CSV table of C-alpha atoms and ligand atoms in Angstrom, one decimal:
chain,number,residue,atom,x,y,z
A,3,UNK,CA,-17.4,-24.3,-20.7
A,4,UNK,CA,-16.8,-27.6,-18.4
A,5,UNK,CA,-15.2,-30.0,-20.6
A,6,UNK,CA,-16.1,-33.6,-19.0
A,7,UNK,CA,-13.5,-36.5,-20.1
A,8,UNK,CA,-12.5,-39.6,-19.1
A,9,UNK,CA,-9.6,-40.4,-17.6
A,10,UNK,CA,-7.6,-42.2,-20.0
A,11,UNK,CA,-8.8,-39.1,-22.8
A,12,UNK,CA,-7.6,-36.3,-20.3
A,13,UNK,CA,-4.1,-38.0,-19.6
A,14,UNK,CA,-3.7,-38.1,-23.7
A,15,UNK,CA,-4.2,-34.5,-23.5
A,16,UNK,CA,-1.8,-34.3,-21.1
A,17,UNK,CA,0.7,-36.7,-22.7
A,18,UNK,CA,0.7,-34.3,-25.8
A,19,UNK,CA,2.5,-31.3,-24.4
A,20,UNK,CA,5.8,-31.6,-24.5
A,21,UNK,CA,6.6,-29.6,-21.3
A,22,UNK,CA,4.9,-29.1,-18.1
A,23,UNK,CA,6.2,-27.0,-15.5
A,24,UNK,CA,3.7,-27.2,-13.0
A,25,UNK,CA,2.3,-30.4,-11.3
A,26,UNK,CA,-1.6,-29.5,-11.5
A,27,UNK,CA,-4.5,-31.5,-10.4
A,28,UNK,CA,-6.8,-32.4,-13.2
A,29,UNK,CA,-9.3,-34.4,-11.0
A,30,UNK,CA,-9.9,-38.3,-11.8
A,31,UNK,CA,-5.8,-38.9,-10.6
A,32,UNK,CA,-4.4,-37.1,-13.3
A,33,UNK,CA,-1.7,-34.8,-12.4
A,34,UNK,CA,0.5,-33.0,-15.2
A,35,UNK,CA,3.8,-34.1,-15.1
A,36,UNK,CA,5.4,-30.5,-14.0
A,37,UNK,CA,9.4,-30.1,-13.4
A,38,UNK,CA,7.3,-28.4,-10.1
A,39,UNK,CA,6.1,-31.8,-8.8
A,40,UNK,CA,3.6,-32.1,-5.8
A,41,UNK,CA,6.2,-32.7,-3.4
A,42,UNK,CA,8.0,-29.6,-4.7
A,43,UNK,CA,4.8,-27.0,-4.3
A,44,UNK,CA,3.8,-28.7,-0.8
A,45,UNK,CA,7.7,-27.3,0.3
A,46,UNK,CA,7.2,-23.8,-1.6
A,47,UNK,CA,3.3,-23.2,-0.5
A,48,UNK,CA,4.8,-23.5,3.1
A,49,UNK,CA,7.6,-21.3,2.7
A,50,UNK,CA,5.3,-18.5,0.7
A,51,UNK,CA,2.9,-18.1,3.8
A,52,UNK,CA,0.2,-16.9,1.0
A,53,UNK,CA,-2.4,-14.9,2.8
A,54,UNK,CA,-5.8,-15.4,3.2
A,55,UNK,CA,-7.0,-15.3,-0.5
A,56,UNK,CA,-11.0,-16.3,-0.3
A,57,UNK,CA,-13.3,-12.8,-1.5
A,58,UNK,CA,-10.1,-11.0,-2.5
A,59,UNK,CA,-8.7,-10.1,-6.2
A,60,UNK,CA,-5.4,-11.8,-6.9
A,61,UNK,CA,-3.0,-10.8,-9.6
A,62,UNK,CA,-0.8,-14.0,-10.7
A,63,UNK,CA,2.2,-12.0,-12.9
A,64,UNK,CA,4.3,-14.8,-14.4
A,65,UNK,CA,1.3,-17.6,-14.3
A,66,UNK,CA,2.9,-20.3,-16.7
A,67,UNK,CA,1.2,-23.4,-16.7
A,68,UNK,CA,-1.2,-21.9,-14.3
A,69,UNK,CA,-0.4,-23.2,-10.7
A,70,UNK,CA,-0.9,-20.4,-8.7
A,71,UNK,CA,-3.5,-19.0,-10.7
A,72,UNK,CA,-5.7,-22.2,-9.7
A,73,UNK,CA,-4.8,-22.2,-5.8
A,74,UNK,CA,-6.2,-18.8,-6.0
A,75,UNK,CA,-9.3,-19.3,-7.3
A,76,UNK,CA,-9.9,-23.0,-5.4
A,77,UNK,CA,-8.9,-21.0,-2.1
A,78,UNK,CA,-11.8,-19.1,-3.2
A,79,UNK,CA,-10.6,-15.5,-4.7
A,80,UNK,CA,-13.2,-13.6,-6.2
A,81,UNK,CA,-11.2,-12.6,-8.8
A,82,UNK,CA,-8.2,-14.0,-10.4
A,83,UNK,CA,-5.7,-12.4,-13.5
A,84,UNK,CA,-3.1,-15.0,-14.9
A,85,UNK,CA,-0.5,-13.4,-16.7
A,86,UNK,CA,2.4,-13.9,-18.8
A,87,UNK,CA,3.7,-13.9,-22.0
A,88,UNK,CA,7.8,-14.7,-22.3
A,89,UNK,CA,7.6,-18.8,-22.0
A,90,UNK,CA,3.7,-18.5,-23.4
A,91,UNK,CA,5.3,-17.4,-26.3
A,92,UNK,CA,8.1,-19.9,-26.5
A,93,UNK,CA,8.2,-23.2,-28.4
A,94,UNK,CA,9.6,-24.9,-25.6
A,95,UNK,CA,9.8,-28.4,-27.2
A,96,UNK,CA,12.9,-26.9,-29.7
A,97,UNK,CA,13.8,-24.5,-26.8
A,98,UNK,CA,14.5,-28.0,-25.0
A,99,UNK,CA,16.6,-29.3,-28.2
A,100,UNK,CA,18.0,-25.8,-28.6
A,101,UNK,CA,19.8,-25.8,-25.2
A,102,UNK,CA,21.3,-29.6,-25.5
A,103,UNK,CA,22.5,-28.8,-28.9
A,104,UNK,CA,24.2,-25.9,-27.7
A,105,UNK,CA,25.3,-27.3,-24.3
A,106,UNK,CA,26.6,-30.2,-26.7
A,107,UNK,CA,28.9,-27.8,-28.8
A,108,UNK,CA,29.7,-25.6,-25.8
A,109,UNK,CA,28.0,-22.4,-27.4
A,110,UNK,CA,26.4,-19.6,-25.7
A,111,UNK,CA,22.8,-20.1,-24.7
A,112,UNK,CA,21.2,-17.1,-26.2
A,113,UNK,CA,17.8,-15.5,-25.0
A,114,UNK,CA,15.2,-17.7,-26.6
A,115,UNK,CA,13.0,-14.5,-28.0
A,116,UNK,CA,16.5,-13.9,-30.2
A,117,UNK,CA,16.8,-17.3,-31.5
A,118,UNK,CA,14.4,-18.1,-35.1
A,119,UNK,CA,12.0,-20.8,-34.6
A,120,UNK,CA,11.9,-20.8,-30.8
A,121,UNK,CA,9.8,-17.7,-30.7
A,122,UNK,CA,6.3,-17.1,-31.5
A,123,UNK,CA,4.3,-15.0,-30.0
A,124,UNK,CA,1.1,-15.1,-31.8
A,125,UNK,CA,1.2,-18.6,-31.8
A,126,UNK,CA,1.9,-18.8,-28.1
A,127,UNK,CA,3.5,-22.6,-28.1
A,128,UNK,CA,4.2,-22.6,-24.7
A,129,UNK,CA,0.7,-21.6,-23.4
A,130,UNK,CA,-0.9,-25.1,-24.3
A,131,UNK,CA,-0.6,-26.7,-21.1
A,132,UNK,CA,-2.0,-23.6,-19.6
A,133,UNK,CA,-4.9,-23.2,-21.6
A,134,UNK,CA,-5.5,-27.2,-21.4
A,135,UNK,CA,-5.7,-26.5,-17.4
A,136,UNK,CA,-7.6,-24.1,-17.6
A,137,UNK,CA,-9.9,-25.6,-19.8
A,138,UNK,CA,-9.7,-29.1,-18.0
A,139,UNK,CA,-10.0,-27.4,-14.5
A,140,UNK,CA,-13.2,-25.8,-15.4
A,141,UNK,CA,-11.2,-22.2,-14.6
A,142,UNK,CA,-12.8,-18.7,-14.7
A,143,UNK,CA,-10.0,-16.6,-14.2
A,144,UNK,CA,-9.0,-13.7,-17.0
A,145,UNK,CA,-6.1,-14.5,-19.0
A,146,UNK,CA,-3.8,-11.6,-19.7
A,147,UNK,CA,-1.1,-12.5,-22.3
A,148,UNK,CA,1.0,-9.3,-22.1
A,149,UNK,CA,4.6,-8.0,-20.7
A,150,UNK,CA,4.1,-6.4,-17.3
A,151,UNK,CA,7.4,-4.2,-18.1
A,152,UNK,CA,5.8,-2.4,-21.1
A,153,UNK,CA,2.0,-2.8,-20.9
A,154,UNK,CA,-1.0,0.3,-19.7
A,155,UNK,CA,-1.4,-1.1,-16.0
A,156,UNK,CA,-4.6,0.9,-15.8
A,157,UNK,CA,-5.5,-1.9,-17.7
A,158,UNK,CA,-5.4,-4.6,-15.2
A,159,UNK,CA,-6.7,-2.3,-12.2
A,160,UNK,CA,-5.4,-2.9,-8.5
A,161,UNK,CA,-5.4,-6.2,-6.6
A,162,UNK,CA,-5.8,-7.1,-3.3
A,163,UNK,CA,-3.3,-10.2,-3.6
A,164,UNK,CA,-0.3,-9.8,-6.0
A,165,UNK,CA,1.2,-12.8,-6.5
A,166,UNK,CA,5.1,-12.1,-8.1
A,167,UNK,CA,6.8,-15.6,-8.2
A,168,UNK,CA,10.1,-16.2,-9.1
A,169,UNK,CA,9.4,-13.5,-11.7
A,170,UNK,CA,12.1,-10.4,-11.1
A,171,UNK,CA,15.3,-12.3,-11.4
A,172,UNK,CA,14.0,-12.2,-15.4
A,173,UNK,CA,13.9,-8.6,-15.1
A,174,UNK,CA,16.4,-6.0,-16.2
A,175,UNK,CA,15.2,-3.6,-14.5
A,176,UNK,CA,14.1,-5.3,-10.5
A,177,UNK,CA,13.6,-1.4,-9.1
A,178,UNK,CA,10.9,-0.2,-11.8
A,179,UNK,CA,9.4,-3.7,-11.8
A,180,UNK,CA,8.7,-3.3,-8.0
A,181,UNK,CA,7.2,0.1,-8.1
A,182,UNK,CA,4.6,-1.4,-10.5
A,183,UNK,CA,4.2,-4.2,-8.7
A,184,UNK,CA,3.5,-1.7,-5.9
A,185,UNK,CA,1.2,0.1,-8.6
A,186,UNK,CA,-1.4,-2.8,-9.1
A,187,UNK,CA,-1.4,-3.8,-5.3
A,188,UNK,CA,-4.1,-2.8,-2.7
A,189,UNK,CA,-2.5,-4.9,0.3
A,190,UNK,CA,-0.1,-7.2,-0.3
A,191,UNK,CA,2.3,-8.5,-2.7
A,192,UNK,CA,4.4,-11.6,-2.5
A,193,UNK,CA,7.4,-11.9,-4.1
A,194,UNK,CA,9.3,-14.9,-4.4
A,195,UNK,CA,13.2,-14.8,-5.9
A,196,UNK,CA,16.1,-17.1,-7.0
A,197,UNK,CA,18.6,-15.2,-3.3
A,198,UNK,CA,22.3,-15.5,-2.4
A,199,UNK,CA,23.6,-15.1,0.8
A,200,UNK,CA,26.6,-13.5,0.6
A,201,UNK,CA,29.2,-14.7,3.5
A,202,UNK,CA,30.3,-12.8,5.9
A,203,UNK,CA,27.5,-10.3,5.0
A,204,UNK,CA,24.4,-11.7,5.4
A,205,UNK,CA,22.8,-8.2,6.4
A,206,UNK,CA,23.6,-6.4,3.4
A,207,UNK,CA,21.4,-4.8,0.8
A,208,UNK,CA,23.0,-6.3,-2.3
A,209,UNK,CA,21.9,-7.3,-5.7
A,210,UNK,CA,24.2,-10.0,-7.7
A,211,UNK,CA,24.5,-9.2,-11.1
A,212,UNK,CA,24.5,-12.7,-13.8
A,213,UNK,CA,25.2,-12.6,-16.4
A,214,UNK,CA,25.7,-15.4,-19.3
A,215,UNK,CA,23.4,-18.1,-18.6
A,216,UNK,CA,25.4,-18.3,-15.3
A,217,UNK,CA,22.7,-19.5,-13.6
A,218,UNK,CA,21.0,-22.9,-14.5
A,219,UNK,CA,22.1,-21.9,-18.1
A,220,UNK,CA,19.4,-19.3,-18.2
A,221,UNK,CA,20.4,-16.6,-20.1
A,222,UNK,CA,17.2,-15.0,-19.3
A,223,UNK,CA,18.0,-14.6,-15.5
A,224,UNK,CA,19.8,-11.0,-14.2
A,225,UNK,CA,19.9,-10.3,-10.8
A,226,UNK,CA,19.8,-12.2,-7.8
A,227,UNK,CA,19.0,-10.8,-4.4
A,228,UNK,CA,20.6,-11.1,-0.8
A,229,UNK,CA,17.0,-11.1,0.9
A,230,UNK,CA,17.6,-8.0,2.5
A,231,UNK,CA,18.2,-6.6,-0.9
A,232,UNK,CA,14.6,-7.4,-2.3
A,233,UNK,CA,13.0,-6.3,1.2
A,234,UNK,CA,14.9,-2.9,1.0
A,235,UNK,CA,14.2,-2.1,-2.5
A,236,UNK,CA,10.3,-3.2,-1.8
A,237,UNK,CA,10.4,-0.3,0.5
A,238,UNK,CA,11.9,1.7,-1.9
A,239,UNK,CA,9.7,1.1,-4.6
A,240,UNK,CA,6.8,2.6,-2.5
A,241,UNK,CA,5.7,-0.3,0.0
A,242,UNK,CA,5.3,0.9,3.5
A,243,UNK,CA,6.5,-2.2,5.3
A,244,UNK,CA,8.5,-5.5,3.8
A,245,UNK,CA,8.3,-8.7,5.9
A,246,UNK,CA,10.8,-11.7,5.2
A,247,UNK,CA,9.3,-14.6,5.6
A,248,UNK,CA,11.5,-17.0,4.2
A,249,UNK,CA,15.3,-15.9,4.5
A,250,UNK,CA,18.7,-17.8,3.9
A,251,UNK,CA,18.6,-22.1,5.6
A,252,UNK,CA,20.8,-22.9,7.8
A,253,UNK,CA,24.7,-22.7,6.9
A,254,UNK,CA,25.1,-26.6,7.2
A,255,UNK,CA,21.8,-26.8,4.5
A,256,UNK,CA,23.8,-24.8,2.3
A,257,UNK,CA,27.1,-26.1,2.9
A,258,UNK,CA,25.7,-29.8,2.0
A,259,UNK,CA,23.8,-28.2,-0.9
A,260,UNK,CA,27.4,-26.8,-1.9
A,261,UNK,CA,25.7,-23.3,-3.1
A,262,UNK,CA,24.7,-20.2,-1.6
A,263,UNK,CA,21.7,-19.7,-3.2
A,264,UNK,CA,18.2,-20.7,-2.0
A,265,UNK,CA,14.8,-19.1,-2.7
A,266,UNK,CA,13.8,-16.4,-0.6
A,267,UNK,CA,10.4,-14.8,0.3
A,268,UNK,CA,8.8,-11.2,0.9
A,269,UNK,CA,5.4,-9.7,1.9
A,270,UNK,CA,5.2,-6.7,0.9
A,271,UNK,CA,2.7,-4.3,2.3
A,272,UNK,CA,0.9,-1.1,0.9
B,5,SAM,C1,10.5,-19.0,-13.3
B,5,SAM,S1,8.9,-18.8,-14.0
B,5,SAM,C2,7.9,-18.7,-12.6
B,5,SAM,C3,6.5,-19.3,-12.9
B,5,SAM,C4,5.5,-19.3,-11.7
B,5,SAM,N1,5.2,-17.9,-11.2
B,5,SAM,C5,6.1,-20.1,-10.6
B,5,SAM,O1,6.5,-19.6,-9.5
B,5,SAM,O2,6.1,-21.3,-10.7
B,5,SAM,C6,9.0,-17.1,-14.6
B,5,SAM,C7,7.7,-16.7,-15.3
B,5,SAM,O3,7.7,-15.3,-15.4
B,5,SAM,C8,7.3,-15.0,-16.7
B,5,SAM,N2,7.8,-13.6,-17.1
B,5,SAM,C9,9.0,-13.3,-17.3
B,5,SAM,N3,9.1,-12.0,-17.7
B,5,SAM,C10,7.8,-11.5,-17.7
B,5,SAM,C11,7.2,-10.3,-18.0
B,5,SAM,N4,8.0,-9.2,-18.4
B,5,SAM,N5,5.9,-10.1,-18.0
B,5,SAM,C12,5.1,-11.2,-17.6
B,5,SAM,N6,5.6,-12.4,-17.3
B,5,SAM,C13,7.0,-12.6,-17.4
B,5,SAM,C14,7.8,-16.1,-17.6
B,5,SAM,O4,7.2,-16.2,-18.8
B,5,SAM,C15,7.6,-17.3,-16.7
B,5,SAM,O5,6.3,-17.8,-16.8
């Protein structure tokens, strides 16, 4: 049901989760404070080239605080999934404290679903700021909190629009997470990745192995792509056709950026 507050009572909502990673609207100028800010989603929405979502189902696998799940249903999807479950599940106030204190004593970041305290998945700590959204935002969409890896995929049906955002670099396994992406999907699926370009070989198929909390001391993140990589195993994982749409900047971006990573883009086509 609608839930109509003021502004000053919906910003104390707001002020009471500890983390936000999305920047969402919540009408009357108040705009959660996501590590995602505005200016940050008005850069990816352009390099994402979403298609056309108005009268189609759309799948959002990895939703978090909700973001994507919200542009889907305001661009007017019939019907809209949001699912997730690994940061839903996480307490990510002591995840925060958790990393400093480890960073602090230069120990090992370890996967937070390992670590006592940090992990609760009945509780689902980290979902608040989705479910305030959702409630705030008025939202209809079906909440799925469940691991696309393991769960029965009849159960979520087929989609027109699969949204897969910067969701497979967490996976273990990127090839069998793409065929079931390719499972639930009736057109298209975007897939949005964490991608290196490699020099010298900027055509190759390759996938870059992490491991360690390499990578923004994540300990949760795997693999990283060339692009060409994610388009060619899209094709192996049952697409018919893979389209880059955003592929490596320009080598002076990188070279001022002083990394060779950026984040890259595929459609991928039934
Ligand atoms: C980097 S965040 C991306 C969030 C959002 N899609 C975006 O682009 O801003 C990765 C998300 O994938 C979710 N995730 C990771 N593994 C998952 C799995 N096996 N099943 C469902 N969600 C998963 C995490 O919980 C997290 O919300």
């Amino acid at each position: 049901m609608a839930v109509r507050l003021d502004r000053t009572a919906k910003q104390r909502l707001v002020d009471e989760i500890s983390h936000w990673h999305h920047a969402i609207d919540l009408g009357d100028d108040v705009v959660t404070p996501g590590h995602k800010t505005p200016h940050h989603f008005y850069d990816e929405l352009r390099r994402l080239r979403l298609p056309d979502m108005a009268n189609r189902s759309v799948l959002d696998i990895g939703a978090w605080d909700g973001f994507y799940t919200f542009h889907a249903e305001h661009a007017g999807a019939s019907r809209v999934v949001a699912l997730d479950h690994y940061v839903w599940s996480v307490d990510l106030r002591k995840a925060a404290e958790y990393t400093t204190r480890q960073h602090t004593a230069g120990q090992p970041i370890r996967a937070f679903h390992t670590v006592k305290d940090l992990w609760d998945p009945v509780g689902l700590p980290g979902k608040r700021g989705f479910d305030l959204a959702y409630r705030l935002r008025d939202s209809h969409a079906e909440v799925v909190v469940d691991d696309f890896m393991t769960m029965a995929l009849a159960k979520l049906g087929t989609f027109d629009v699969v949204l897969f955002l910067g969701v497979i670099y967490h996976l273990e396994e990127p090839l069998r997470a793409l065929r079931r992406v390719r499972q639930v999907t009736r057109e298209v699926a975007v897939i949005e990745t964490e991608a290196v370009l490699l020099p010298g070989q900027p055509d190759q198929p390759l996938w870059q192995f992490v491991d360690a909390a390499q990578l923004n001391a994540d300990p949760s993140i795997w693999w990283v792509p060339t692009i060409e990589g994610l388009r060619a195993m899209c094709l192996a994982a049952g697409f018919s056709r893979a389209e880059i749409v955003a592929g490596p900047p320009p080598p002076e971006e990188l070279r001022r950026r002083q990394s060779n990573n950026y984040r890259g883009v595929v459609h991928a086509f039934c």
